[in-house]
mmCIF file of C-alpha atoms and ligand atoms in Angstrom:
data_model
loop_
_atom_site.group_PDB
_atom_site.id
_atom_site.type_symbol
_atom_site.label_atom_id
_atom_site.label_comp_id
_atom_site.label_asym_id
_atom_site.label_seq_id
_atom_site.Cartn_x
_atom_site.Cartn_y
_atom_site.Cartn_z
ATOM 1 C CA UNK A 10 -6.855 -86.641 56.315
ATOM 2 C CA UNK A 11 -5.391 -89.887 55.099
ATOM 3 C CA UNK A 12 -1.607 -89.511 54.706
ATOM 4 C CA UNK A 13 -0.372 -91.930 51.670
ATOM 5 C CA UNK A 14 3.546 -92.687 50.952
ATOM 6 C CA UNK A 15 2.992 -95.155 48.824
ATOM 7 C CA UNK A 16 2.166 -94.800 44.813
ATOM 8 C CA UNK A 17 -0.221 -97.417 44.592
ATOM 9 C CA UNK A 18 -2.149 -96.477 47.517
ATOM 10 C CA UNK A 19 -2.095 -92.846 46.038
ATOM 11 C CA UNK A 20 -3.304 -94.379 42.947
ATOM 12 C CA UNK A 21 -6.140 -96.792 44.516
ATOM 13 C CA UNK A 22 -7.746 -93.583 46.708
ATOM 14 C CA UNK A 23 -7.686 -91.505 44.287
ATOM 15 C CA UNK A 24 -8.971 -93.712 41.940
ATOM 16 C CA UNK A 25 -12.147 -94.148 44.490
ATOM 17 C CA UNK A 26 -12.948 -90.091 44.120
ATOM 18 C CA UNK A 27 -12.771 -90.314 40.492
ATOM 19 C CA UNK A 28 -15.065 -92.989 40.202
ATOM 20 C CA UNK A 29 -17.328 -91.108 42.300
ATOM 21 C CA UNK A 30 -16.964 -87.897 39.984
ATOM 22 C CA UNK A 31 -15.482 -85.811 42.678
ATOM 23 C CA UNK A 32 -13.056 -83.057 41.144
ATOM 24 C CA UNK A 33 -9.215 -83.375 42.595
ATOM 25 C CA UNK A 34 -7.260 -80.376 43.254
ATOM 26 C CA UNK A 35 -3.442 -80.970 43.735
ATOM 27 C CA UNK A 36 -1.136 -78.440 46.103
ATOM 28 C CA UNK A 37 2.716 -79.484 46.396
ATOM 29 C CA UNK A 38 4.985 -78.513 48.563
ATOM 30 C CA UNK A 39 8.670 -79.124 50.178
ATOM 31 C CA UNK A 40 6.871 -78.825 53.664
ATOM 32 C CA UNK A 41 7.687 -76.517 56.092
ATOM 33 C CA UNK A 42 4.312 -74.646 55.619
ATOM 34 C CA UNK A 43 3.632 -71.072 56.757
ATOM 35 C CA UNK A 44 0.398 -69.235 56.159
ATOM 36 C CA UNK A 45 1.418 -69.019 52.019
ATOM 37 C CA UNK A 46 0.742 -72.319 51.438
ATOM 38 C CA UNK A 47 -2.417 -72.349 53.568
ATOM 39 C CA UNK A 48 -3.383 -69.943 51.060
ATOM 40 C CA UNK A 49 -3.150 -72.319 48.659
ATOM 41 C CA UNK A 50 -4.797 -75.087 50.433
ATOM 42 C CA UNK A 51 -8.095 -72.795 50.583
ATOM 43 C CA UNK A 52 -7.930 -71.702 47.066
ATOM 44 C CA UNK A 53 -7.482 -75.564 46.183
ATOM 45 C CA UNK A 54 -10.597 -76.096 48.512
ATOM 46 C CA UNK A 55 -12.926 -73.366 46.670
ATOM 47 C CA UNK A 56 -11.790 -75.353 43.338
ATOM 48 C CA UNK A 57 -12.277 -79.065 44.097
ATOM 49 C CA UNK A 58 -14.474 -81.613 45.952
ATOM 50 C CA UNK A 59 -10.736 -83.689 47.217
ATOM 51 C CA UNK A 60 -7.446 -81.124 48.388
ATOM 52 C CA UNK A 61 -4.274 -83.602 47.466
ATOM 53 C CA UNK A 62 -0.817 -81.890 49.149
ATOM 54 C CA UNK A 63 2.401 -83.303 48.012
ATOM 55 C CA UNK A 64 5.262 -83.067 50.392
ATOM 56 C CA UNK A 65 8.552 -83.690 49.155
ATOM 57 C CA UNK A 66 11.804 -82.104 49.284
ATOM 58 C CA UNK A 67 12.825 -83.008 45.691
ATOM 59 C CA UNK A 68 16.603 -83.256 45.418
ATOM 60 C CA UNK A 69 16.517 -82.842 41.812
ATOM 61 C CA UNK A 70 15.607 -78.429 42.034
ATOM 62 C CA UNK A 71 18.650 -77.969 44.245
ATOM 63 C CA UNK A 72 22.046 -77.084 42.643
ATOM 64 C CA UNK A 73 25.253 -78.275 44.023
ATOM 65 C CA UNK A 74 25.633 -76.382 47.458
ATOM 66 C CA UNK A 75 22.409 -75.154 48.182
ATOM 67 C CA UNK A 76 20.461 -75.842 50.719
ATOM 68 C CA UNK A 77 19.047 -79.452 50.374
ATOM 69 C CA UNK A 78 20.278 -80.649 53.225
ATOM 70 C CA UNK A 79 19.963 -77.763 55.765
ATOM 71 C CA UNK A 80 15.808 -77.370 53.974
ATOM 72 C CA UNK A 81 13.853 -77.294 57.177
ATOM 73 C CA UNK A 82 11.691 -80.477 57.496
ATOM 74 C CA UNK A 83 8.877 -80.455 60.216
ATOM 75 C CA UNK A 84 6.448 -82.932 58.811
ATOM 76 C CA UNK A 85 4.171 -83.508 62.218
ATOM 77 C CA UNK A 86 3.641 -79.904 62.474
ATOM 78 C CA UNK A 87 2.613 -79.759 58.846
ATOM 79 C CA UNK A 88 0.580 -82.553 59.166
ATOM 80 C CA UNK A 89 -1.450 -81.343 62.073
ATOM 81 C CA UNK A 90 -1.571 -77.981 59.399
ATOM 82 C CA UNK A 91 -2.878 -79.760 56.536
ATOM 83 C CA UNK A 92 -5.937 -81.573 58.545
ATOM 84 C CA UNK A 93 -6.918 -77.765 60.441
ATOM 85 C CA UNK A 94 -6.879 -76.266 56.533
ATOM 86 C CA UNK A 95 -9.150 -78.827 55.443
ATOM 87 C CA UNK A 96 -6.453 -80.982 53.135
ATOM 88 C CA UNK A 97 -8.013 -84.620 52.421
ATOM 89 C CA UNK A 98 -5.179 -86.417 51.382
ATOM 90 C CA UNK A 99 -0.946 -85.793 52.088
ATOM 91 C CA UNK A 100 1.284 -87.380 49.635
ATOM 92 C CA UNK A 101 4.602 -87.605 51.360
ATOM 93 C CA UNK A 102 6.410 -90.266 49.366
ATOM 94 C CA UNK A 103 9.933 -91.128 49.855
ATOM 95 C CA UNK A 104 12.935 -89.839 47.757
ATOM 96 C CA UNK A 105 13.238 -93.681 46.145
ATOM 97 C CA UNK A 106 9.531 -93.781 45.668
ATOM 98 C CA UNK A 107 9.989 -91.061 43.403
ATOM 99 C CA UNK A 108 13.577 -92.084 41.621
ATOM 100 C CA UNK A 109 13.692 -95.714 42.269
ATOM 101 C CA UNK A 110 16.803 -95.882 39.906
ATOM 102 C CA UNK A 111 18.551 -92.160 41.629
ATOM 103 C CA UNK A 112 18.361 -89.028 39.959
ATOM 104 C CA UNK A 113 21.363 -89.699 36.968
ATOM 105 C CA UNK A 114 19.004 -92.069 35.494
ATOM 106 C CA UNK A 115 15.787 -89.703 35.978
ATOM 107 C CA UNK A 116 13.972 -89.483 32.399
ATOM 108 C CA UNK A 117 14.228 -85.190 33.416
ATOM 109 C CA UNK A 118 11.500 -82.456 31.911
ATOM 110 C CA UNK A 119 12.755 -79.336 30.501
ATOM 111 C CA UNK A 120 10.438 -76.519 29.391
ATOM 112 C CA UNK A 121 12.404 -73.875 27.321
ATOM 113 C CA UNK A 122 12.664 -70.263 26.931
ATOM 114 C CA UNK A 123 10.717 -69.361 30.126
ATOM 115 C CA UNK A 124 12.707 -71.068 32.711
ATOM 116 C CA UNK A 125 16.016 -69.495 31.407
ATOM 117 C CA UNK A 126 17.328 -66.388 32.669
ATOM 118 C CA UNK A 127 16.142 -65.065 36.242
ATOM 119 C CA UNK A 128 16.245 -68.113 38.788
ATOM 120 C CA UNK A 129 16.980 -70.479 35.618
ATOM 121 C CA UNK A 130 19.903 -68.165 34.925
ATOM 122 C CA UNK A 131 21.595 -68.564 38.959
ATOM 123 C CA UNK A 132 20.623 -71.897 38.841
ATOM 124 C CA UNK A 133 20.869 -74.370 36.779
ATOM 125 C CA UNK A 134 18.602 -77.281 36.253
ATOM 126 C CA UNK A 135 16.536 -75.681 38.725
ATOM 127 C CA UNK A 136 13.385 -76.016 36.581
ATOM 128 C CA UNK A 137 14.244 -79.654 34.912
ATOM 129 C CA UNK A 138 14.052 -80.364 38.721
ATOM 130 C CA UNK A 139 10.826 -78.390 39.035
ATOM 131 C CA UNK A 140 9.070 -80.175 36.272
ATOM 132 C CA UNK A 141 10.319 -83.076 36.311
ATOM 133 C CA UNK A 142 8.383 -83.755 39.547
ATOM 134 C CA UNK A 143 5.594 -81.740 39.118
ATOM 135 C CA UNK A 144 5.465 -83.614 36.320
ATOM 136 C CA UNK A 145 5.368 -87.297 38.038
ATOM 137 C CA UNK A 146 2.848 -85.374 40.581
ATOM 138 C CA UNK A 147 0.402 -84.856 37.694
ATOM 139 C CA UNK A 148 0.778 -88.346 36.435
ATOM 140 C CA UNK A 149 0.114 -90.268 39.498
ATOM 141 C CA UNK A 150 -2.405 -87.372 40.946
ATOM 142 C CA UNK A 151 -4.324 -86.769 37.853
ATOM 143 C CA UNK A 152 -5.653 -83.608 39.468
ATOM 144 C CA UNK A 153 -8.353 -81.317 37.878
ATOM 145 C CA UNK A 154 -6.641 -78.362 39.285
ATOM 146 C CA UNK A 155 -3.594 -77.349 40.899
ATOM 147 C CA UNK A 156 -2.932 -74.197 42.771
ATOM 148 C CA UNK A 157 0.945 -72.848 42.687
ATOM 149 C CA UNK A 158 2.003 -69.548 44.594
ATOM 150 C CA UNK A 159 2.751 -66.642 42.609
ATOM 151 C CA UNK A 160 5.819 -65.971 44.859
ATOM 152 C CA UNK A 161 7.752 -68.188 42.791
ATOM 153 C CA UNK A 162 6.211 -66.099 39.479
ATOM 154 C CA UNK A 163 8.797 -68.347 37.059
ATOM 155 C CA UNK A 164 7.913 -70.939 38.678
ATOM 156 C CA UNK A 165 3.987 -70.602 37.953
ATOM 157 C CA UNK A 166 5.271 -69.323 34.226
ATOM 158 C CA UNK A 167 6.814 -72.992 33.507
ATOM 159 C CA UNK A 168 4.411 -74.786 34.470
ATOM 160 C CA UNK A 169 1.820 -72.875 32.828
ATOM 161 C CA UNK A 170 4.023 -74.178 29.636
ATOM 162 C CA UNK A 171 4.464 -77.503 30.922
ATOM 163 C CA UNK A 172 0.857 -78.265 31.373
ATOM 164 C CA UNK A 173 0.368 -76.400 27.797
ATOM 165 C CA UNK A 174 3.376 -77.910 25.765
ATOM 166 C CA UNK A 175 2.692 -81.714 26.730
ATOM 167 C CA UNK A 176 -1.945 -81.105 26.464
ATOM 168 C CA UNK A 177 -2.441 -81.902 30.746
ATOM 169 C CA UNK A 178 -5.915 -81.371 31.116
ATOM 170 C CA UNK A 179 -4.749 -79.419 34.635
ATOM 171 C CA UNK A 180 -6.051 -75.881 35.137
ATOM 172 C CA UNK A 181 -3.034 -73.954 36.982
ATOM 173 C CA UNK A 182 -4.391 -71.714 39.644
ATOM 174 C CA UNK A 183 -1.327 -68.913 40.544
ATOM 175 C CA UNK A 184 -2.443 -67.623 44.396
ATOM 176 C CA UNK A 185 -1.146 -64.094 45.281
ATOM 177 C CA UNK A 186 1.571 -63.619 47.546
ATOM 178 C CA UNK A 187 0.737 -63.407 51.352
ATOM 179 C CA UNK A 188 2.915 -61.216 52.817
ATOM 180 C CA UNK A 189 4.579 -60.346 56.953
ATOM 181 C CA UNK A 190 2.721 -57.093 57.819
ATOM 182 C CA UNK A 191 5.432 -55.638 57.215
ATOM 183 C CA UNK A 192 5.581 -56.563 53.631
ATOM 184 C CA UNK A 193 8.043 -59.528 53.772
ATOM 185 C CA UNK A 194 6.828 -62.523 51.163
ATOM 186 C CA UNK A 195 6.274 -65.256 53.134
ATOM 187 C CA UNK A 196 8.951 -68.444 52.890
ATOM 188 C CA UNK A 197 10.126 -71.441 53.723
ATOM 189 C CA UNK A 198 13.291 -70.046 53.677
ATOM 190 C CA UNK A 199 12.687 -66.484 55.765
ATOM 191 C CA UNK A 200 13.341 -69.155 58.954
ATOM 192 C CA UNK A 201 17.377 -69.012 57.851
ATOM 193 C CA UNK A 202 17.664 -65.137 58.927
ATOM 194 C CA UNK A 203 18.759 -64.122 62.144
ATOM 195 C CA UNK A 204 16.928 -61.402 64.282
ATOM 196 C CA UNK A 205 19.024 -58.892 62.876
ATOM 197 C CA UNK A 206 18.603 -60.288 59.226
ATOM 198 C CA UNK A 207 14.998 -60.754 59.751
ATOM 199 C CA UNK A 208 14.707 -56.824 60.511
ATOM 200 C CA UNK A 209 16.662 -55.956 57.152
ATOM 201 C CA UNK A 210 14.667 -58.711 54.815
ATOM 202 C CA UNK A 211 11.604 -56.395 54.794
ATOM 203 C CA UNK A 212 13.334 -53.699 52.430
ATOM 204 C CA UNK A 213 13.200 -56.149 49.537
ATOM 205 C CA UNK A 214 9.277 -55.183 49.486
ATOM 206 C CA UNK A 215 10.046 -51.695 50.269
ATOM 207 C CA UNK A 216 12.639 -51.215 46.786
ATOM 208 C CA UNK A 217 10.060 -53.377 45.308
ATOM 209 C CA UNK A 218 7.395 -50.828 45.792
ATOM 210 C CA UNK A 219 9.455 -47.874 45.355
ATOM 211 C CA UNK A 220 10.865 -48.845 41.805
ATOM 212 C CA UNK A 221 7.067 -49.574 40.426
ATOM 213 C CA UNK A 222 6.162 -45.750 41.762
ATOM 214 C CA UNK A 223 8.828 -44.907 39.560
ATOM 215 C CA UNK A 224 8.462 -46.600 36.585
ATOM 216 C CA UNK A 225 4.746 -46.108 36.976
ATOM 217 C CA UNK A 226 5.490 -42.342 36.716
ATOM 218 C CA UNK A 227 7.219 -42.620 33.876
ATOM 219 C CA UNK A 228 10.960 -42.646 35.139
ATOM 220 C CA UNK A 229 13.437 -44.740 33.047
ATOM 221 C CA UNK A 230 13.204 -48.218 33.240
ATOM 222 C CA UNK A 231 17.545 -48.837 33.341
ATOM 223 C CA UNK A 232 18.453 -45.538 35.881
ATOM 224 C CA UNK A 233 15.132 -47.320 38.123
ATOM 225 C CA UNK A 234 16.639 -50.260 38.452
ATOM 226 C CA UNK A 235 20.387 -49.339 38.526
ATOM 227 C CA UNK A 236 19.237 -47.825 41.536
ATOM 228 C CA UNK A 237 17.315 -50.310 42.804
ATOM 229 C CA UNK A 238 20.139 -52.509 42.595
ATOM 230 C CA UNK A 239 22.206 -49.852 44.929
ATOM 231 C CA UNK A 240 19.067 -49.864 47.415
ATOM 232 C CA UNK A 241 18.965 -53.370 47.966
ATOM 233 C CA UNK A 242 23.300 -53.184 48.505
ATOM 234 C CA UNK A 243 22.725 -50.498 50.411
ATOM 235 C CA UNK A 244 20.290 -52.165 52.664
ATOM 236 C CA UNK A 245 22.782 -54.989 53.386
ATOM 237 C CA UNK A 246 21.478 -57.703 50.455
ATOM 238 C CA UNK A 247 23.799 -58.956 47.322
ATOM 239 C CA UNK A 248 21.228 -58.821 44.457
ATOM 240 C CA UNK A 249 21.136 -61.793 41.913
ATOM 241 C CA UNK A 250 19.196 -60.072 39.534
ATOM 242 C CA UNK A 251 16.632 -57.312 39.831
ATOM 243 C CA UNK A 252 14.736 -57.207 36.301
ATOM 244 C CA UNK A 253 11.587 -55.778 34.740
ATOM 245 C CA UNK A 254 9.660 -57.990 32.016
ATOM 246 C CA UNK A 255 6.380 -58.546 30.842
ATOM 247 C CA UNK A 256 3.821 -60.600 32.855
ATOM 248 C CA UNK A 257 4.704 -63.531 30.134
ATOM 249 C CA UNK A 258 8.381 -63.018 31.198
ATOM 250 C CA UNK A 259 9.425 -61.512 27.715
ATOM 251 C CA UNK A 260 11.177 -58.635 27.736
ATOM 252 C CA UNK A 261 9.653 -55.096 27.687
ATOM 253 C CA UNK A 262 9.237 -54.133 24.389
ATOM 254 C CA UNK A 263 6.887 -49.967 23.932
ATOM 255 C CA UNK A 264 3.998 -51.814 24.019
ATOM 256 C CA UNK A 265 3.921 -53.470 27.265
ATOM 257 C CA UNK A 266 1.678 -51.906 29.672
ATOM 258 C CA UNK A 267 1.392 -54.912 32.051
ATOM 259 C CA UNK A 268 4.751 -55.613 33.327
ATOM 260 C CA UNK A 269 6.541 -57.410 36.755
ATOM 261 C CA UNK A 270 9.734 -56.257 38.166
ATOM 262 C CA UNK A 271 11.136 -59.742 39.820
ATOM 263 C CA UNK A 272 14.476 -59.556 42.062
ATOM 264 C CA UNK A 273 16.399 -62.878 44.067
ATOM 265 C CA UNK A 274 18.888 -61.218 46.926
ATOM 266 C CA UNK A 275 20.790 -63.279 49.059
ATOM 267 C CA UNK A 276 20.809 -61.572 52.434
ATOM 268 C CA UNK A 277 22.919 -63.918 54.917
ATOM 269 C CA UNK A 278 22.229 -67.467 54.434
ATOM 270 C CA UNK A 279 18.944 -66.998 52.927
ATOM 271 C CA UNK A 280 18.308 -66.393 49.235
ATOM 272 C CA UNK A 281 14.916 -64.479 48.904
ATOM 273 C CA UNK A 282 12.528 -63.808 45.704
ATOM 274 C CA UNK A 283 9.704 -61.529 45.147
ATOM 275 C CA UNK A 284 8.060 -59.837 42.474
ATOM 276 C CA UNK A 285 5.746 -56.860 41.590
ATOM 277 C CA UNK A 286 3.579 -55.966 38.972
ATOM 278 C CA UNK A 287 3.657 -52.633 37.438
ATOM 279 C CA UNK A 288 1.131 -50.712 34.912
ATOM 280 C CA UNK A 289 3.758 -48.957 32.869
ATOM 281 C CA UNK A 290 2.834 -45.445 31.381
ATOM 282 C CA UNK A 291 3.570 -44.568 27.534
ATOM 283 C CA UNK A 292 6.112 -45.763 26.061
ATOM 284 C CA UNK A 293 7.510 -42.179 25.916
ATOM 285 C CA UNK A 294 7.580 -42.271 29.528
ATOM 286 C CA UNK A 295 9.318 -45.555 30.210
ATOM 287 C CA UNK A 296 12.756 -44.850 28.673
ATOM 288 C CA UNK A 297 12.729 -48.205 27.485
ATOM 289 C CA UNK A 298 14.542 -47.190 24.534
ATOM 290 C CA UNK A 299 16.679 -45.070 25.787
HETATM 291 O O1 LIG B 28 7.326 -74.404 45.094
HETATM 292 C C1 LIG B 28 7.702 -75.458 45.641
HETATM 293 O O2 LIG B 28 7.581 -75.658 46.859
HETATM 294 C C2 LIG B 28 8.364 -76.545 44.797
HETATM 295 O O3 LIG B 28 9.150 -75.983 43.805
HETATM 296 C C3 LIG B 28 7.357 -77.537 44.210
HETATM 297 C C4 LIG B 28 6.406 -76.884 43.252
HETATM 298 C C5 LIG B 28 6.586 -78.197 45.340
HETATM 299 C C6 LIG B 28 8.101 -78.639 43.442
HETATM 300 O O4 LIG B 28 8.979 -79.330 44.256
#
């Protein structure tokens, strides 16, 4: 695995697979890599003749007081990762490779309507963050295909519009979820729990699960999750939001059938997200419009 920091040398070694009509797949990351992005690593192998992982920590997606500094950074260990899953090149440019003239000048993307509300809603410029540097990744990667986790299920739904809105010829791969066995959605950010914390953070799944039994037999979509809301305090979490939609992110209407139920919880230091998808019943049955 060659590991690049430098655009140009990105740009001339990629430029050699091209020319040799090998297909790229692209798989960024902040680092910190646990068996989810692995995941993604092997889809992005099935996909492509050259796995590209970005690792970069991109200031510009954390808010004021989050957790840029504190984001766990273990670059060797991911590295040694990377080459055992197969990954051909690691981008791991620096933060002024990326925004020679800082982040208040930074030309910023913004994809509308889908990355409000939900994560965009608790925090802001989030997704300009996002897409600004998936954005830069696409430009200077050129990839064929790029696998995202569906974890982060707003996340895949803006850059779905991204690569739409602005005609990348990139086809988005969303990999499922890869759970703890006992249910927990792998993270990055599971590693800022304490034993006791750790213990608790499994219930998120458990509501998750419970509420989609519910709405899947036909139980009212508000009283499911105004309970599922007391669950998760209940369980020790303070819920961000907890909301059902459709699998485009719209919001349920008596027609949707295919829908997700998505939640963010802080529970101690950590904020965790996960999501579900549910097969809702008749409309009759949902309560929707009650
Ligand atoms: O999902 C992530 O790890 C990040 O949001 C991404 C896509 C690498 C952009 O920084």
């Amino acid at each position: 695995m060659r590991t690049l920091r430098e655009i140009n040398e990105l740009r001339s070694t990629l430029r050699d697979y091209r020319q040799r009509g090998q297909r790229i797949a692209l798989v960024p990351t902040m680092g910190n890599l646990h068996a989810g992005h692995l995941a993604l690593i092997d889809c992005a192998r099935k996909h492509a003749d050259i796995v590209v992982s970005s690792l970069f920590v991109n200031p510009m997606q954390f808010g004021p007081g989050e957790d840029l500094d504190g984001y766990p950074r273990t670059f060797s260990a991911d590295q040694a990762q990377l080459v055992e899953a197969g990954c051909d090149v690691l981008f791991a440019p620096t933060v002024s490779a990326l925004y020679p003239n800082g982040l208040d000048a930074q030309t910023r993307v913004h994809v509308p309507e889908v990355g409000e509300g939900l994560c965009g809603g608790s925090r802001p410029g989030h997704f300009d963050g996002v897409s600004t540097v998936v954005s830069m990744l696409f430009n200077l990667v050129q990839p064929d295909i790029a696998c995202f986790g569906e974890k982060d299920y707003q996340q895949l739904a803006v850059i779905r519009k991204l690569v739409r809105d602005l005609h990348m010829p990139i086809e988005i791969i969303g990999v499922p979820i890869v759970r703890a066995e006992d249910g927990l959605a792998l993270s990055s950010r599971n590693g800022y729990l304490s034993e006791q914390e750790r213990a608790t953070a499994p219930a998120l799944y458990r509501t998750l699960c419970a509420l989609r039994d519910a709405l899947e037999s036909g139980e009212p979509a508000d009283k499911v999750l105004d309970q599922g809301k007391a669950r998760l305090y209940e369980a020790g979490f303070t819920p961000d939001y907890l909301e059902l939609r459709d699998a485009s992110l719209a919001s349920v209407s008596p027609a949707t059938r295919h829908a997700v139920l998505l939640v963010a919880a802080k529970l101690g230091p950590a904020r965790l997200i996960d999501n579900l998808s549910v097969q809702l019943p008749t409309p009759a049955q949902t309560g929707i419009n009650k």
